[in-house]
Amino acid sequence: MKVIAFKRELQGTGASRRLRISGQTPGIVYGGVEAPIMVSLDHNALYHALKKEVFHSSILDLEIDGVTQQVLLRDFQVHAFKQLVLHADFQRVHADQAIQMKVALHFANAEVSPAVKLHAATISHVLNEVQVSCLPGKLPEFITVDLSSIDVGHSIHLADLVLPEGVTVIAHGKNQTVATALVPAGHVSAEAAAPAADAAAAAPAAKKGKK
């Protein structure tokens, strides 16, 4: 994604307030061997970009006064109750240096899993994102979690994830649970209900046979 920004010279609370009144959002670009640069961005464009998942987990082409550099969105602040982006932080990246980034998890195929098809279980998403390490060019937009084989009482853990080539999960030694399948309290699965239904149907026939 491409982002347009402009250098700004004035700093401080007053200068930032005037920027926001004029429809701009103050920001900063830092990292690498270059000095940090104070920038301003069009507020509406930034506000709508922040609604897109890809904006948070992709290498961005940030153009500042005609010069483009690759960056990551590292942080942003929004107003407590107004639809207003107060500030944005971007970090420069280099193609040959690994980065660490949070990447969203996309859950797929729950409807064909034994847990859902046979037991009407509820699959709980314990994690919605994971921290990964990779070169900038390998950064995935998201990681897919395949739920097609999950059954009741089973879980999917970080070690079970199928990761893109060159991407590793930073787990800090913990094989955290990603998703788990549980049958809601009081619910009878289809497999358990079938024998009970057969027994109920056979009961009247047995009574007739005794007469």
Short mmCIF file of C-alpha atoms in Angstrom, two decimals:
data_model
loop_
_atom_site.label_atom_id
_atom_site.label_comp_id
_atom_site.label_asym_id
_atom_site.label_seq_id
_atom_site.Cartn_x
_atom_site.Cartn_y
_atom_site.Cartn_z
CA MET A 1 0.00 0.00 0.00
CA LYS A 2 1.14 3.53 -0.72
CA VAL A 3 0.97 6.30 1.86
CA ILE A 4 1.60 9.99 1.17
CA ALA A 5 3.19 12.15 3.85
CA PHE A 6 4.86 15.55 4.07
CA LYS A 7 7.73 16.79 6.20
CA ARG A 8 6.75 19.15 8.99
CA GLU A 9 9.06 21.51 10.79
CA LEU A 10 6.86 22.78 13.61
CA GLN A 11 6.52 20.59 16.68
CA GLY A 12 4.71 20.75 19.98
CA THR A 13 1.13 20.56 21.20
CA GLY A 14 0.04 23.79 19.57
CA ALA A 15 1.46 22.88 16.16
CA SER A 16 -0.13 19.42 16.30
CA ARG A 17 -3.49 20.93 17.24
CA ARG A 18 -3.36 23.29 14.27
CA LEU A 19 -2.50 20.37 11.97
CA ARG A 20 -5.52 18.42 13.16
CA ILE A 21 -7.81 21.42 12.72
CA SER A 22 -6.59 21.67 9.12
CA GLY A 23 -7.41 18.00 8.44
CA GLN A 24 -3.91 16.63 8.91
CA THR A 25 -2.51 14.05 11.34
CA PRO A 26 0.98 14.42 12.80
CA GLY A 27 3.31 11.45 12.64
CA ILE A 28 6.91 10.31 12.85
CA VAL A 29 9.15 8.05 10.77
CA TYR A 30 12.08 6.44 12.58
CA GLY A 31 14.49 3.52 12.42
CA GLY A 32 17.59 2.59 10.48
CA VAL A 33 20.62 4.84 10.26
CA GLU A 34 18.65 7.91 9.25
CA ALA A 35 17.39 10.47 11.72
CA PRO A 36 13.69 10.46 12.64
CA ILE A 37 11.48 12.63 10.43
CA MET A 38 8.40 14.46 11.62
CA VAL A 39 5.61 14.18 9.06
CA SER A 40 1.97 15.02 8.50
CA LEU A 41 -0.62 12.89 6.70
CA ASP A 42 -4.09 13.50 5.32
CA HIS A 43 -6.39 12.56 8.18
CA ASN A 44 -9.28 11.12 6.17
CA ALA A 45 -7.01 8.93 4.05
CA LEU A 46 -5.24 7.64 7.16
CA TYR A 47 -8.50 7.09 9.05
CA HIS A 48 -9.93 4.90 6.29
CA ALA A 49 -6.62 3.06 5.78
CA LEU A 50 -6.57 2.11 9.46
CA LYS A 51 -9.85 0.23 8.96
CA LYS A 52 -8.10 -2.20 6.60
CA GLU A 53 -6.37 -5.20 8.10
CA VAL A 54 -3.68 -5.15 5.43
CA PHE A 55 -2.59 -1.66 6.52
CA HIS A 56 -1.56 -3.02 9.92
CA SER A 57 0.41 -6.04 8.71
CA SER A 58 2.02 -5.04 5.43
CA ILE A 59 5.12 -3.25 4.24
CA LEU A 60 3.94 0.23 3.27
CA ASP A 61 5.44 2.44 0.58
CA LEU A 62 5.64 5.80 2.35
CA GLU A 63 6.25 8.73 0.01
CA ILE A 64 7.64 11.84 1.67
CA ASP A 65 8.04 14.84 -0.62
CA GLY A 66 8.52 12.60 -3.65
CA VAL A 67 10.92 10.11 -2.05
CA THR A 68 9.56 6.63 -1.25
CA GLN A 69 10.77 4.37 1.55
CA GLN A 70 9.42 1.15 3.00
CA VAL A 71 7.93 1.30 6.48
CA LEU A 72 5.69 -0.51 8.94
CA LEU A 73 2.89 1.07 10.92
CA ARG A 74 4.14 0.61 14.49
CA ASP A 75 1.64 2.59 16.53
CA PHE A 76 -1.22 5.06 16.32
CA GLN A 77 -3.37 6.98 18.75
CA VAL A 78 -7.04 7.82 18.38
CA HIS A 79 -9.29 10.17 20.31
CA ALA A 80 -11.20 8.64 23.22
CA PHE A 81 -14.63 9.29 21.69
CA LYS A 82 -14.17 11.25 18.45
CA GLN A 83 -13.44 9.68 15.07
CA LEU A 84 -10.05 11.34 15.11
CA VAL A 85 -6.56 9.88 14.60
CA LEU A 86 -4.21 11.85 16.82
CA HIS A 87 -0.81 10.48 15.79
CA ALA A 88 0.87 7.73 13.77
CA ASP A 89 4.30 6.12 14.09
CA PHE A 90 6.10 4.42 11.19
CA GLN A 91 9.31 2.39 11.32
CA ARG A 92 11.69 2.08 8.38
CA VAL A 93 12.50 -1.45 7.23
CA HIS A 94 15.32 -2.89 5.13
CA ALA A 95 15.00 -5.87 2.83
CA ASP A 96 17.88 -7.81 4.44
CA GLN A 97 16.93 -7.22 8.08
CA ALA A 98 14.36 -9.41 9.86
CA ILE A 99 11.36 -7.71 11.44
CA GLN A 100 8.93 -8.72 14.16
CA MET A 101 5.27 -8.03 13.57
CA LYS A 102 1.83 -9.09 14.77
CA VAL A 103 -0.13 -10.86 12.05
CA ALA A 104 -3.86 -11.62 12.11
CA LEU A 105 -5.18 -15.19 12.16
CA HIS A 106 -7.94 -16.15 9.71
CA PHE A 107 -9.94 -19.23 10.73
CA ALA A 108 -11.21 -21.49 7.95
CA ASN A 109 -13.19 -24.74 7.42
CA ALA A 110 -14.85 -24.87 10.84
CA GLU A 111 -18.15 -25.91 9.23
CA VAL A 112 -16.67 -29.17 7.86
CA SER A 113 -14.84 -30.18 11.05
CA PRO A 114 -16.00 -33.23 13.06
CA ALA A 115 -16.56 -30.94 16.03
CA VAL A 116 -19.20 -28.91 14.20
CA LYS A 117 -20.68 -31.50 11.80
CA LEU A 118 -21.02 -34.37 14.27
CA HIS A 119 -21.30 -32.66 17.63
CA ALA A 120 -22.58 -29.13 16.89
CA ALA A 121 -19.65 -27.88 18.96
CA THR A 122 -18.61 -24.30 19.38
CA ILE A 123 -15.08 -23.47 18.24
CA SER A 124 -13.53 -20.79 20.38
CA HIS A 125 -10.79 -18.56 18.94
CA VAL A 126 -8.34 -18.15 21.79
CA LEU A 127 -5.86 -16.08 19.77
CA ASN A 128 -6.70 -13.64 16.98
CA GLU A 129 -3.13 -12.68 16.06
CA VAL A 130 0.43 -13.94 16.54
CA GLN A 131 3.85 -12.33 16.66
CA VAL A 132 6.09 -13.45 13.80
CA SER A 133 9.64 -12.88 12.66
CA CYS A 134 10.65 -12.76 8.99
CA LEU A 135 12.30 -10.66 6.32
CA PRO A 136 10.09 -7.77 5.14
CA GLY A 137 9.48 -9.41 1.78
CA LYS A 138 8.13 -12.55 3.49
CA LEU A 139 5.64 -10.79 5.78
CA PRO A 140 2.22 -12.42 5.29
CA GLU A 141 -0.96 -10.35 5.32
CA PHE A 142 -2.52 -13.03 7.55
CA ILE A 143 -2.03 -16.67 8.60
CA THR A 144 -4.78 -19.21 7.90
CA VAL A 145 -5.80 -21.61 10.67
CA ASP A 146 -7.33 -24.76 9.15
CA LEU A 147 -10.06 -26.07 11.47
CA SER A 148 -11.23 -28.92 9.23
CA SER A 149 -9.81 -31.68 11.45
CA ILE A 150 -10.60 -30.34 14.91
CA ASP A 151 -12.85 -32.52 17.07
CA VAL A 152 -14.57 -32.04 20.41
CA GLY A 153 -12.17 -31.70 23.30
CA HIS A 154 -9.25 -31.04 20.98
CA SER A 155 -7.29 -27.83 20.47
CA ILE A 156 -5.04 -26.28 17.87
CA HIS A 157 -1.78 -24.86 19.18
CA LEU A 158 0.88 -22.54 17.79
CA ALA A 159 3.00 -25.54 16.79
CA ASP A 160 0.14 -26.80 14.59
CA LEU A 161 0.04 -23.70 12.40
CA VAL A 162 1.19 -24.03 8.80
CA LEU A 163 3.42 -21.00 8.27
CA PRO A 164 4.55 -19.44 5.00
CA GLU A 165 8.16 -20.11 4.02
CA GLY A 166 10.61 -17.93 5.92
CA VAL A 167 8.14 -17.04 8.69
CA THR A 168 8.50 -18.16 12.31
CA VAL A 169 6.20 -17.58 15.27
CA ILE A 170 7.66 -15.92 18.34
CA ALA A 171 6.18 -18.00 21.13
CA HIS A 172 8.61 -17.35 24.01
CA GLY A 173 8.74 -21.07 24.75
CA LYS A 174 4.97 -21.46 25.12
CA ASN A 175 2.92 -23.60 22.75
CA GLN A 176 -0.18 -21.47 23.24
CA THR A 177 -3.67 -22.63 22.35
CA VAL A 178 -5.01 -21.00 19.20
CA ALA A 179 -8.49 -22.54 19.04
CA THR A 180 -10.48 -25.16 20.91
CA ALA A 181 -13.75 -27.06 20.34
CA LEU A 182 -16.33 -27.58 23.06
CA VAL A 183 -19.95 -28.78 23.08
CA PRO A 184 -22.26 -26.19 24.72
CA ALA A 185 -23.58 -27.22 28.14
CA GLY A 186 -26.82 -29.21 27.88
CA HIS A 187 -26.43 -29.85 24.16
CA VAL A 188 -26.66 -33.45 22.92
CA SER A 189 -24.58 -34.28 19.87
CA ALA A 190 -26.03 -36.06 16.83
CA GLU A 191 -24.02 -39.21 17.59
CA ALA A 192 -25.25 -39.34 21.17
CA ALA A 193 -28.84 -38.54 20.20
CA ALA A 194 -29.11 -41.35 17.61
CA PRO A 195 -28.96 -44.33 20.04
CA ALA A 196 -31.40 -42.60 22.36
CA ALA A 197 -33.81 -42.01 19.48
CA ASP A 198 -33.53 -45.65 18.37
CA ALA A 199 -34.22 -46.83 21.93
CA ALA A 200 -37.26 -44.58 22.19
CA ALA A 201 -38.64 -45.87 18.90
CA ALA A 202 -38.09 -49.49 19.94
CA ALA A 203 -39.84 -49.11 23.29
CA PRO A 204 -43.46 -49.00 21.93
CA ALA A 205 -42.78 -52.03 19.73
CA ALA A 206 -41.50 -53.98 22.70
CA LYS A 207 -44.65 -53.15 24.69
CA LYS A 208 -46.91 -54.33 21.83
CA GLY A 209 -45.02 -57.60 21.66
CA LYS A 210 -45.79 -58.37 25.32
CA LYS A 211 -49.59 -58.05 24.95
#
